Coordinates of C-alpha atoms in Angstrom, one line a residue:
Chain A
M1 CA 5.7 102.5 108.1
L2 CA 5.1 99.4 106.0
S3 CA 8.6 98.0 106.6
E4 CA 8.3 98.6 110.3
K5 CA 4.9 96.9 110.5
L6 CA 6.2 94.0 108.3
K7 CA 9.2 93.7 110.6
E8 CA 7.0 93.7 113.7
Y9 CA 4.7 90.9 112.2
S10 CA 7.6 88.8 111.0
G11 CA 9.3 89.2 114.5
I12 CA 6.1 87.9 116.2
T13 CA 5.8 85.1 113.6
D14 CA 9.4 84.0 113.8
E15 CA 9.3 83.8 117.6
A16 CA 6.2 81.7 117.5
L17 CA 7.6 79.5 114.7
K18 CA 10.8 78.8 116.6
K19 CA 8.8 77.5 119.6
L20 CA 7.2 75.0 117.2
F21 CA 10.5 73.2 116.8
L22 CA 11.6 72.9 120.5
P23 CA 12.4 69.4 121.6
D24 CA 9.3 67.6 123.0
G25 CA 10.6 64.1 123.7
I26 CA 8.5 62.5 120.9
T27 CA 9.0 64.3 117.6
P28 CA 12.3 63.0 116.1
P29 CA 14.9 65.8 116.7
H30 CA 16.4 65.3 113.2
M31 CA 13.0 65.6 111.6
Q32 CA 12.5 68.9 113.5
E33 CA 15.9 70.0 112.2
V34 CA 15.0 69.3 108.6
M35 CA 11.6 70.9 108.9
S36 CA 13.0 74.1 110.6
Y37 CA 15.9 74.4 108.1
S38 CA 13.3 75.3 105.4
V39 CA 10.9 77.2 107.7
M40 CA 13.6 79.4 109.2
A41 CA 15.3 80.1 105.9
G42 CA 14.4 83.8 106.0
G43 CA 11.1 84.1 104.2
K44 CA 9.3 87.4 104.0
R45 CA 6.4 86.0 106.2
L46 CA 4.0 87.7 103.8
R47 CA 1.1 85.3 104.5
P48 CA 1.5 85.4 108.3
A49 CA 1.6 89.2 108.1
L50 CA -1.7 89.2 106.2
V51 CA -3.3 86.9 108.8
L52 CA -2.2 89.2 111.6
A53 CA -3.0 92.5 109.8
A54 CA -6.5 91.4 108.7
C55 CA -7.3 90.4 112.3
E56 CA -5.9 93.6 113.8
T57 CA -7.5 96.0 111.3
L58 CA -10.9 94.6 112.3
G59 CA -10.1 95.0 116.0
G60 CA -9.3 91.3 116.6
D61 CA -6.7 89.9 119.1
R62 CA -3.6 89.0 117.1
Q63 CA -2.6 86.4 119.7
R64 CA -5.6 84.3 118.7
A65 CA -4.6 84.7 115.0
L66 CA -1.0 83.7 115.6
P67 CA -1.5 79.9 115.4
F68 CA -3.1 80.4 112.0
A69 CA -0.3 82.7 110.9
C70 CA 2.2 80.0 111.7
A71 CA 0.2 77.3 110.1
I72 CA -0.1 79.1 106.8
E73 CA 3.7 79.6 106.8
L74 CA 4.3 75.9 107.4
I75 CA 2.0 75.0 104.5
H76 CA 3.7 77.6 102.2
T77 CA 7.1 76.0 103.2
Y78 CA 6.0 72.4 102.5
S79 CA 4.8 73.5 99.1
L80 CA 8.2 75.0 98.3
I81 CA 10.1 71.9 99.5
H82 CA 8.0 69.6 97.4
D83 CA 8.0 72.0 94.4
D84 CA 11.9 72.1 94.5
M85 CA 12.3 68.3 94.4
P86 CA 14.0 66.6 91.4
C87 CA 10.7 65.1 90.1
I88 CA 9.1 68.6 89.9
D89 CA 11.2 71.7 89.4
N90 CA 14.6 70.3 90.4
D91 CA 15.7 73.5 92.1
T92 CA 19.0 73.3 93.9
M93 CA 18.9 76.8 95.6
R94 CA 16.2 78.8 97.3
R95 CA 16.7 82.0 99.3
G96 CA 20.4 81.7 98.8
R97 CA 20.7 78.3 100.5
P98 CA 20.7 74.7 99.1
T99 CA 17.1 73.4 98.9
S100 CA 16.0 70.7 101.3
H101 CA 16.7 67.6 99.1
V102 CA 20.2 69.0 98.3
M103 CA 21.0 69.9 101.9
F104 CA 19.6 66.6 103.2
D105 CA 18.3 64.1 100.7
E106 CA 15.1 63.4 98.8
Q107 CA 13.5 61.1 101.3
R108 CA 14.0 63.6 104.1
A109 CA 12.7 66.5 102.0
L110 CA 9.6 64.5 101.0
L111 CA 8.8 63.5 104.6
A112 CA 9.7 66.9 106.0
G113 CA 7.2 68.4 103.6
D114 CA 4.6 65.9 104.7
A115 CA 5.4 66.6 108.3
L116 CA 5.0 70.4 107.8
L117 CA 1.6 70.1 106.2
S118 CA 0.4 67.7 108.9
Y119 CA 1.9 70.0 111.6
A120 CA 0.0 73.0 110.3
F121 CA -3.3 71.2 110.9
E122 CA -2.2 69.8 114.3
I123 CA -1.6 73.5 115.3
M124 CA -4.8 74.9 113.9
L125 CA -7.0 72.1 115.3
D126 CA -5.3 72.5 118.7
A127 CA -6.3 76.2 118.5
V128 CA -9.9 75.3 117.6
V129 CA -10.3 72.7 120.3
S130 CA -8.7 74.8 123.0
A131 CA -10.6 78.0 122.1
G132 CA -13.3 79.2 124.4
E133 CA -16.9 78.3 123.6
Q134 CA -17.6 81.7 122.0
D135 CA -14.5 81.7 119.9
R136 CA -14.6 78.1 118.6
A137 CA -16.8 78.7 115.5
A138 CA -14.5 81.5 114.3
A139 CA -11.4 79.4 114.9
A140 CA -12.9 76.5 113.0
A141 CA -13.9 78.8 110.1
A142 CA -10.3 80.2 110.0
A143 CA -8.9 76.7 109.9
K144 CA -11.3 75.8 107.1
A145 CA -10.3 78.9 105.2
I146 CA -6.7 77.8 105.3
A147 CA -7.5 74.2 104.5
D148 CA -9.5 75.4 101.5
A149 CA -6.7 77.7 100.3
A150 CA -4.1 74.9 100.5
G151 CA -6.4 72.3 99.1
T152 CA -7.7 70.5 96.0
R153 CA -9.7 73.4 94.6
A154 CA -6.9 75.9 95.3
M155 CA -3.1 75.7 95.9
V156 CA -2.6 72.0 95.1
A157 CA -4.8 72.3 92.1
G158 CA -2.8 75.3 90.8
Q159 CA 0.5 73.4 91.5
W160 CA -0.9 70.4 89.6
Q161 CA -1.8 72.4 86.5
D162 CA 1.4 74.3 86.7
V163 CA 3.5 71.1 86.7
L164 CA 1.5 69.6 83.9
S165 CA 1.6 72.7 81.8
E166 CA 5.4 72.4 81.4
G167 CA 6.5 72.4 77.8
K168 CA 2.9 73.0 76.6
Q169 CA 1.3 76.0 75.0
I170 CA -1.5 77.0 77.3
S171 CA -4.2 79.7 77.0
P172 CA -4.4 83.0 79.0
Q173 CA -7.4 81.4 80.9
E174 CA -5.3 78.4 81.8
L175 CA -2.4 80.5 83.0
E176 CA -4.8 82.6 85.1
Y177 CA -6.2 79.4 86.7
I178 CA -2.6 78.4 87.7
H179 CA -1.7 81.9 89.0
I180 CA -4.9 82.3 91.0
H181 CA -4.9 78.9 92.5
K182 CA -1.1 78.3 93.0
T183 CA -0.4 81.7 94.4
A184 CA -3.4 84.0 95.0
D185 CA -5.5 81.5 96.9
M186 CA -3.1 81.3 99.8
I187 CA -3.0 85.1 100.0
R188 CA -6.8 85.0 100.0
G189 CA -6.8 82.3 102.7
A190 CA -4.5 84.3 104.9
V191 CA -6.6 87.5 105.0
K192 CA -9.8 85.4 105.3
A193 CA -8.5 83.5 108.3
G194 CA -7.3 86.7 110.0
A195 CA -10.6 88.4 109.3
L196 CA -12.7 85.5 110.5
I197 CA -10.8 85.4 113.8
A198 CA -11.7 89.0 114.3
G199 CA -15.4 88.2 113.6
A200 CA -15.7 89.7 110.1
G201 CA -19.1 89.9 108.4
E202 CA -19.9 88.9 104.9
E203 CA -19.3 92.3 103.4
E204 CA -15.9 92.7 105.0
L205 CA -14.9 89.1 103.9
T206 CA -15.9 89.9 100.3
C207 CA -13.9 93.1 100.3
F208 CA -10.8 91.4 101.7
D209 CA -11.2 88.6 99.2
E210 CA -11.4 90.9 96.2
Y211 CA -8.4 92.8 97.5
A212 CA -6.4 89.6 98.1
R213 CA -7.2 88.0 94.8
R214 CA -5.8 91.0 93.0
I215 CA -2.6 91.4 95.0
G216 CA -2.1 87.7 94.8
L217 CA -2.3 87.7 91.1
A218 CA -0.1 90.8 90.8
F219 CA 2.4 89.1 93.1
Q220 CA 2.7 86.1 90.7
I221 CA 2.9 88.4 87.6
A222 CA 5.7 90.3 89.3
D223 CA 7.4 86.9 89.9
D224 CA 7.0 86.1 86.2
I225 CA 8.5 89.5 85.3
L226 CA 11.5 89.0 87.7
D227 CA 12.2 85.6 86.0
V228 CA 12.8 87.6 82.8
V229 CA 14.4 90.9 83.9
G230 CA 16.3 89.2 86.8
D231 CA 16.7 90.4 90.3
A232 CA 19.5 89.9 92.7
G233 CA 17.2 90.6 95.5
K234 CA 14.5 88.1 94.5
L235 CA 13.9 85.9 97.5
G236 CA 12.2 83.0 95.7
K237 CA 13.9 80.4 93.7
N238 CA 16.5 81.8 91.3
T239 CA 19.0 79.2 90.3
G240 CA 19.3 75.6 89.0
S241 CA 15.7 75.2 87.8
D242 CA 15.1 72.8 85.0
A243 CA 11.5 73.9 84.6
A244 CA 11.5 77.7 84.6
D245 CA 12.6 78.2 81.0
N246 CA 10.0 75.8 79.7
K247 CA 6.8 77.3 81.1
V248 CA 4.3 79.8 79.8
T249 CA 4.3 82.9 81.9
Y250 CA 2.5 86.3 81.9
V251 CA 5.5 87.7 80.1
S252 CA 5.6 85.1 77.4
L253 CA 1.9 85.4 76.8
H254 CA 1.4 89.1 77.1
G255 CA 4.8 90.7 76.8
L256 CA 6.9 92.6 79.4
E257 CA 5.2 96.0 79.2
E258 CA 1.7 94.6 79.1
S259 CA 2.5 92.4 82.1
R260 CA 3.7 95.4 84.0
R261 CA 0.6 97.4 83.1
I262 CA -1.7 94.5 84.2
S263 CA 0.1 94.2 87.5
R264 CA -0.3 98.0 88.1
E265 CA -3.9 97.9 87.2
L266 CA -4.6 95.1 89.6
I267 CA -2.8 96.9 92.4
Q268 CA -4.8 100.1 91.7
Q269 CA -8.1 98.1 91.9
A270 CA -7.0 96.4 95.1
C271 CA -6.3 99.8 96.7
R272 CA -9.6 101.2 95.8
I273 CA -11.4 98.1 97.1
I274 CA -9.6 98.1 100.5
K275 CA -9.6 101.9 101.0
N276 CA -12.4 102.2 103.5
M277 CA -11.1 99.3 105.7
D278 CA -7.5 100.3 105.7
A279 CA -7.3 102.9 108.5
S280 CA -3.6 102.3 109.1
G281 CA -2.7 102.2 105.4
F282 CA -1.0 98.8 105.8
F283 CA -2.9 97.0 103.0
T284 CA -2.5 99.9 100.6
E285 CA 1.2 100.2 101.2
L286 CA 1.6 96.4 100.9
A287 CA -0.2 96.4 97.6
H288 CA 2.2 98.9 96.2
F289 CA 5.2 97.1 97.7
I290 CA 4.3 93.9 95.8
I291 CA 4.9 95.5 92.4
E292 CA 7.6 98.0 93.5
R293 CA 10.3 95.6 92.4
V294 CA 9.1 95.4 88.8
N295 CA 7.9 98.9 88.0
Chain B
M1 CA -20.7 38.3 111.6
L2 CA -17.4 40.2 111.5
S3 CA -17.0 39.8 107.7
E4 CA -20.6 41.0 107.2
K5 CA -20.1 44.0 109.4
L6 CA -16.7 44.9 107.7
K7 CA -18.5 44.5 104.3
E8 CA -21.2 46.9 105.5
Y9 CA -18.7 49.5 106.7
S10 CA -16.5 49.3 103.6
G11 CA -19.6 49.6 101.4
I12 CA -20.7 52.8 103.2
T13 CA -17.1 54.1 103.1
D14 CA -16.6 53.3 99.4
E15 CA -19.8 55.0 98.4
A16 CA -18.8 58.1 100.3
L17 CA -15.3 58.0 98.9
K18 CA -16.5 57.8 95.3
K19 CA -18.5 60.9 95.8
L20 CA -15.4 62.8 96.8
F21 CA -14.0 62.4 93.3
L22 CA -17.0 63.6 91.3
P23 CA -16.2 66.4 88.8
D24 CA -16.7 69.8 90.5
G25 CA -15.6 72.2 87.8
I26 CA -12.6 73.4 89.7
T27 CA -10.4 70.4 90.9
P28 CA -8.4 69.2 87.9
P29 CA -10.1 66.0 86.6
H30 CA -6.8 64.3 86.0
M31 CA -5.7 65.0 89.5
Q32 CA -8.9 63.4 90.8
E33 CA -8.2 60.4 88.6
V34 CA -4.7 60.0 90.0
M35 CA -5.9 60.5 93.6
S36 CA -8.8 58.1 93.2
Y37 CA -6.6 55.4 91.5
S38 CA -4.9 54.8 94.8
V39 CA -7.9 55.5 97.1
M40 CA -10.1 53.0 95.1
A41 CA -7.5 50.3 94.8
G42 CA -9.4 48.0 97.1
G43 CA -8.1 48.6 100.6
K44 CA -9.7 46.8 103.5
R45 CA -11.0 50.1 104.9
L46 CA -9.9 49.0 108.3
R47 CA -9.5 52.5 109.7
P48 CA -12.8 53.8 108.4
A49 CA -14.5 50.7 109.9
L50 CA -13.0 51.5 113.3
V51 CA -14.2 55.1 113.1
L52 CA -17.8 53.9 112.3
A53 CA -17.8 51.0 114.7
A54 CA -16.5 53.1 117.7
C55 CA -19.2 55.7 117.0
E56 CA -22.0 53.1 116.6
T57 CA -21.0 51.0 119.7
L58 CA -21.4 54.1 121.9
G59 CA -24.7 54.9 120.3
G60 CA -23.5 57.7 118.0
D61 CA -24.9 58.5 114.5
R62 CA -22.6 57.0 111.9
Q63 CA -23.5 59.5 109.3
R64 CA -21.8 62.1 111.4
A65 CA -18.7 59.9 111.7
L66 CA -18.5 59.2 107.9
P67 CA -16.5 62.3 106.9
F68 CA -13.9 61.4 109.5
A69 CA -13.9 57.8 108.2
C70 CA -13.2 59.0 104.7
A71 CA -10.6 61.5 105.8
I72 CA -8.5 58.9 107.7
E73 CA -8.6 56.6 104.6
L74 CA -7.4 59.5 102.4
I75 CA -4.5 60.1 104.9
H76 CA -3.7 56.4 105.0
T77 CA -3.6 56.4 101.2
Y78 CA -1.4 59.5 100.9
S79 CA 1.1 57.8 103.3
L80 CA 1.2 54.7 101.1
I81 CA 1.8 56.7 97.8
H82 CA 4.7 58.7 99.3
D83 CA 6.1 55.6 101.0
D84 CA 6.2 53.7 97.7
M85 CA 8.1 56.4 95.9
P86 CA 11.6 55.7 94.5
C87 CA 13.3 57.9 97.1
I88 CA 11.7 56.0 100.0
D89 CA 10.7 52.3 99.5
N90 CA 10.8 52.2 95.7
D91 CA 7.8 49.8 95.6
T92 CA 6.4 49.1 92.1
M93 CA 3.3 47.1 93.1
R94 CA 0.7 47.5 95.8
R95 CA -2.6 45.6 96.2
G96 CA -1.8 43.8 92.9
R97 CA -1.6 47.0 90.9
P98 CA 1.3 49.3 89.8
T99 CA 2.0 51.9 92.4
S100 CA 1.1 55.5 91.7
H101 CA 4.5 56.7 90.5
V102 CA 4.7 53.7 88.2
M103 CA 1.2 54.0 86.8
F104 CA 1.6 57.8 86.3
D105 CA 4.9 59.4 87.2
E106 CA 6.8 60.7 90.2
Q107 CA 5.6 64.3 90.1
R108 CA 1.9 63.2 89.8
A109 CA 2.4 60.7 92.7
L110 CA 4.0 63.3 94.9
L111 CA 1.3 65.9 94.2
A112 CA -1.6 63.4 94.4
G113 CA -0.3 62.4 97.9
D114 CA -0.1 66.1 98.9
A115 CA -3.6 66.6 97.5
L116 CA -5.0 63.6 99.5
L117 CA -3.6 64.9 102.8
S118 CA -4.9 68.3 102.1
Y119 CA -8.3 67.0 101.0
A120 CA -8.7 65.0 104.2
F121 CA -8.5 68.3 106.2
E122 CA -10.8 70.1 103.8
I123 CA -13.4 67.4 104.4
M124 CA -13.0 67.3 108.2
L125 CA -13.1 71.0 108.6
D126 CA -16.1 71.2 106.4
A127 CA -17.8 68.8 108.8
V128 CA -16.7 70.8 111.8
V129 CA -17.9 74.1 110.4
S130 CA -21.2 72.8 109.1
A131 CA -22.0 70.9 112.4
G132 CA -24.8 72.2 114.6
E133 CA -23.8 74.3 117.6
Q134 CA -24.1 71.3 120.0
D135 CA -22.0 68.9 117.8
R136 CA -19.2 71.3 116.8
A137 CA -16.9 70.6 119.8
A138 CA -17.1 66.9 119.3
A139 CA -16.4 67.2 115.5
A140 CA -13.4 69.5 116.2
A141 CA -12.1 67.0 118.8
A142 CA -12.4 64.2 116.2
A143 CA -10.6 66.2 113.6
K144 CA -7.8 66.9 116.1
A145 CA -7.6 63.2 117.0
I146 CA -7.0 62.4 113.3
A147 CA -4.6 65.3 112.8
D148 CA -2.6 64.2 115.9
A149 CA -2.6 60.5 114.6
A150 CA -1.2 61.5 111.2
G151 CA 1.1 64.1 112.6
T152 CA 4.6 64.9 113.8
R153 CA 4.3 63.0 117.1
A154 CA 2.7 60.1 115.4
M155 CA 2.5 58.6 111.9
V156 CA 5.0 60.9 110.1
A157 CA 7.4 60.6 113.1
G158 CA 7.1 56.8 112.8
Q159 CA 7.6 56.9 109.1
W160 CA 10.6 59.2 109.5
Q161 CA 12.3 56.9 112.0
D162 CA 11.4 53.8 109.9
V163 CA 13.0 55.3 106.8
L164 CA 16.1 56.4 108.7
S165 CA 16.5 53.0 110.4
E166 CA 17.1 51.3 107.1
G167 CA 20.4 49.4 107.1
K168 CA 20.9 50.2 110.8
Q169 CA 20.9 47.9 113.8
I170 CA 18.1 49.4 116.1
S171 CA 17.0 48.5 119.6
P172 CA 13.7 46.8 120.5
Q173 CA 12.6 50.2 122.0
E174 CA 13.4 52.0 118.7
L175 CA 11.5 49.3 116.7
E176 CA 8.5 49.7 119.1
Y177 CA 8.6 53.5 118.5
I178 CA 8.4 52.9 114.8
H179 CA 5.6 50.4 115.0
I180 CA 3.5 52.3 117.5
H181 CA 3.8 55.6 115.6
K182 CA 3.8 54.5 112.0
T183 CA 1.0 52.0 112.3
A184 CA -0.8 51.9 115.7
D185 CA -1.3 55.6 116.0
M186 CA -3.7 55.8 113.0
I187 CA -5.7 52.9 114.4
R188 CA -5.8 54.7 117.7
G189 CA -6.8 58.0 115.9
A190 CA -9.6 56.1 114.1
V191 CA -11.3 54.7 117.2
K192 CA -10.8 58.0 119.1
A193 CA -12.4 60.0 116.4
G194 CA -15.4 57.7 116.2
A195 CA -15.8 57.6 120.0
L196 CA -15.6 61.4 120.2
I197 CA -18.3 61.9 117.6
A198 CA -20.5 59.6 119.8
G199 CA -19.7 61.8 122.9
A200 CA -17.4 59.3 124.7
G201 CA -16.2 60.2 128.2
E202 CA -12.6 59.9 129.5
E203 CA -13.0 56.4 130.7
E204 CA -14.3 55.1 127.4
L205 CA -11.6 57.0 125.4
T206 CA -8.9 55.4 127.6
C207 CA -10.3 52.0 127.2
F208 CA -10.6 52.3 123.4
D209 CA -7.1 53.7 123.2
E210 CA -5.6 50.9 125.2
Y211 CA -7.4 48.4 122.9
A212 CA -6.4 50.2 119.7
R213 CA -2.7 50.5 120.7
R214 CA -2.5 46.7 121.2
I215 CA -4.3 45.7 118.0
G216 CA -2.3 48.3 116.0
L217 CA 1.0 46.9 117.3
A218 CA -0.2 43.3 116.7
F219 CA -1.2 44.4 113.2
Q220 CA 2.3 45.6 112.4
I221 CA 3.9 42.5 114.0
A222 CA 1.7 40.3 111.8
D223 CA 2.9 42.4 108.8
D224 CA 6.5 41.7 109.8
I225 CA 5.7 38.0 110.1
L226 CA 4.1 37.9 106.7
D227 CA 7.2 39.5 105.2
V228 CA 9.0 36.4 106.3
V229 CA 6.6 33.5 105.9
G230 CA 5.0 35.0 102.7
D231 CA 1.3 35.3 102.0
A232 CA -0.3 35.3 98.6
G233 CA -3.3 37.1 100.2
K234 CA -1.4 39.9 101.8
L235 CA -2.9 43.1 100.7
G236 CA -0.1 45.5 101.4
K237 CA 3.1 45.9 99.4
N238 CA 4.5 42.6 98.4
T239 CA 6.9 43.1 95.5
G240 CA 9.6 45.2 94.1
S241 CA 10.7 46.7 97.4
D242 CA 14.4 47.8 97.7
A243 CA 14.0 48.5 101.4
A244 CA 12.1 45.5 102.9
D245 CA 15.1 43.2 103.2
N246 CA 17.2 45.8 104.8
K247 CA 15.2 46.7 107.9
V248 CA 15.0 45.4 111.4
T249 CA 11.6 43.8 112.1
Y250 CA 10.0 42.1 115.0
V251 CA 10.9 38.8 113.4
S252 CA 14.6 39.7 113.0
L253 CA 14.8 41.0 116.6
H254 CA 12.7 38.5 118.4
G255 CA 12.4 35.4 116.1
L256 CA 9.3 34.1 114.4
E257 CA 7.8 32.1 117.2
E258 CA 8.3 34.8 119.8
S259 CA 6.8 37.4 117.4
R260 CA 3.7 35.2 117.0
R261 CA 3.5 34.8 120.8
I262 CA 3.8 38.6 121.4
S263 CA 1.1 39.3 118.8
R264 CA -1.3 36.7 120.4
E265 CA -0.6 38.1 123.9
L266 CA -1.4 41.7 122.6
I267 CA -4.7 40.5 121.1
Q268 CA -5.7 38.7 124.3
Q269 CA -5.0 41.9 126.3
A270 CA -7.0 44.0 123.8
C271 CA -10.0 41.6 124.1
R272 CA -10.0 41.8 127.9
I273 CA -9.8 45.6 127.8
I274 CA -12.7 46.1 125.3
K275 CA -14.9 43.3 126.7
N276 CA -17.4 45.4 128.6
M277 CA -17.8 47.9 125.7
D278 CA -18.2 45.4 123.0
A279 CA -21.9 44.4 123.1
S280 CA -21.9 43.3 119.4
G281 CA -18.6 41.5 119.6
F282 CA -17.2 43.5 116.6
F283 CA -14.0 44.7 118.4
T284 CA -13.2 41.3 119.8
E285 CA -13.7 39.5 116.5
L286 CA -11.7 42.2 114.7
A287 CA -8.8 41.7 117.2
H288 CA -8.7 38.0 116.5
F289 CA -9.0 38.6 112.7
I290 CA -5.8 40.8 112.7
I291 CA -3.5 37.9 113.7
E292 CA -5.5 35.1 112.1
R293 CA -3.3 35.2 109.0
V294 CA -0.2 34.5 111.0
N295 CA -1.2 32.0 113.7

């Protein structure tokens, strides 16, 4: 059930993403090639799935949510390309393929990342401007939710603190700041954007946000656990990193078993929170799926 | 008259920009410091001035245009930080100060650039969402104009082709693509955003765009000329570049005198186009100012 639904969402998303890189006579074709190399590298499309599922579960039209699903995936991809660069994590492989700066070069990777972030906003603002009068406010609010999730009080802030924490002893509070902002905020932005497109009210938005915060944090804790116990099937970065060994993680701060327990506890809380809004069971199953790999 | 007006606009812009970097309890203070180091480095604020002037000349409220004026300056600044990085132009000085990656380091410069681009959209989308019902469509259109100007069919595309042209013999058409997209498109985006906030119609928008395209191109040609004849007062990059000597420019393609002639011709055309909409004379004076340094 979950895997079928995820497959359906990623199919819709992939089809829409591919169309974003068709020749248009203006965008440099080689730039499109470098951008799409990373976008079409076989990600799980978790964030787009959350945009589409949040919209559908509240009775919204998923076609209207699709530009926002694509945009958040482009933003996620830009963050990975820049994160992998030599001056940050110096990762050479991601998802079983050479990273962008290895496959092409550093200047192309830097600019392709910039182009993906810019393109995400071109796409969302196009959706806002071309929306009908009665849909425009919701579309603008969804674009703002994603801008905020990617922005200076969220993902970039988490990324900044993560990079600067390298080689330092940081507190559990500082690690939580990094995990929440670097990882959970984009999960929160995804469900918020989808819910807003469907016209969610305050109560529904709060409920989704409390759910997303917990699964986002559990997702990052699971990632920390996989860095220690290893996982051939791990889809994120897994080789060549200069930085990974040198950072405080949930496991190094709390130990392996306590990290597992915290992640399970977060998932249980998330499922309780979402229960009444999860008629199809998608969000509950997804929550369990997130920590399945490590428990 | 022009210098007074430019001073007034840059004063308003600087005041608003400073407020964007006040401590907020969430954004990492050191990230704000690195971002604002480049933003507050004493730029001419040409793009914000064009946003504010286009809005005012059509009878719009400049307070409503101010978030867009700030956003375009943040985007301009991010593009300079990334452009200066070792993997692209490897510039060590800009506006008389060490560039961001020299003053801090490469990872901070990369992330501060990412943060500035993200922040620009946070600010614009906040303005769109908090606009009154009757102003929202204009605010969304202004945000889209700036997204398009910075985006994959505009500034980033020009930057991409510029970087990849290094060391290559390119045609006049290819050079014009680079100059139009890398430089003129953000000038066009600035006047378009300001005009849209003031409720401009199609005819006014076309007129402003034709004007901005010409002064933007002349601005870049003047920059090419200054690279050759030198200029102690040049505010852009002027030392330490690995790339500058290795690129085709208007001067290397057309010669110095012909480049001067083309820039004068463009400015004359721009002034004729804007004449009937330039009651205060600001746009005419500005056009002349752009090539004053090289003629």
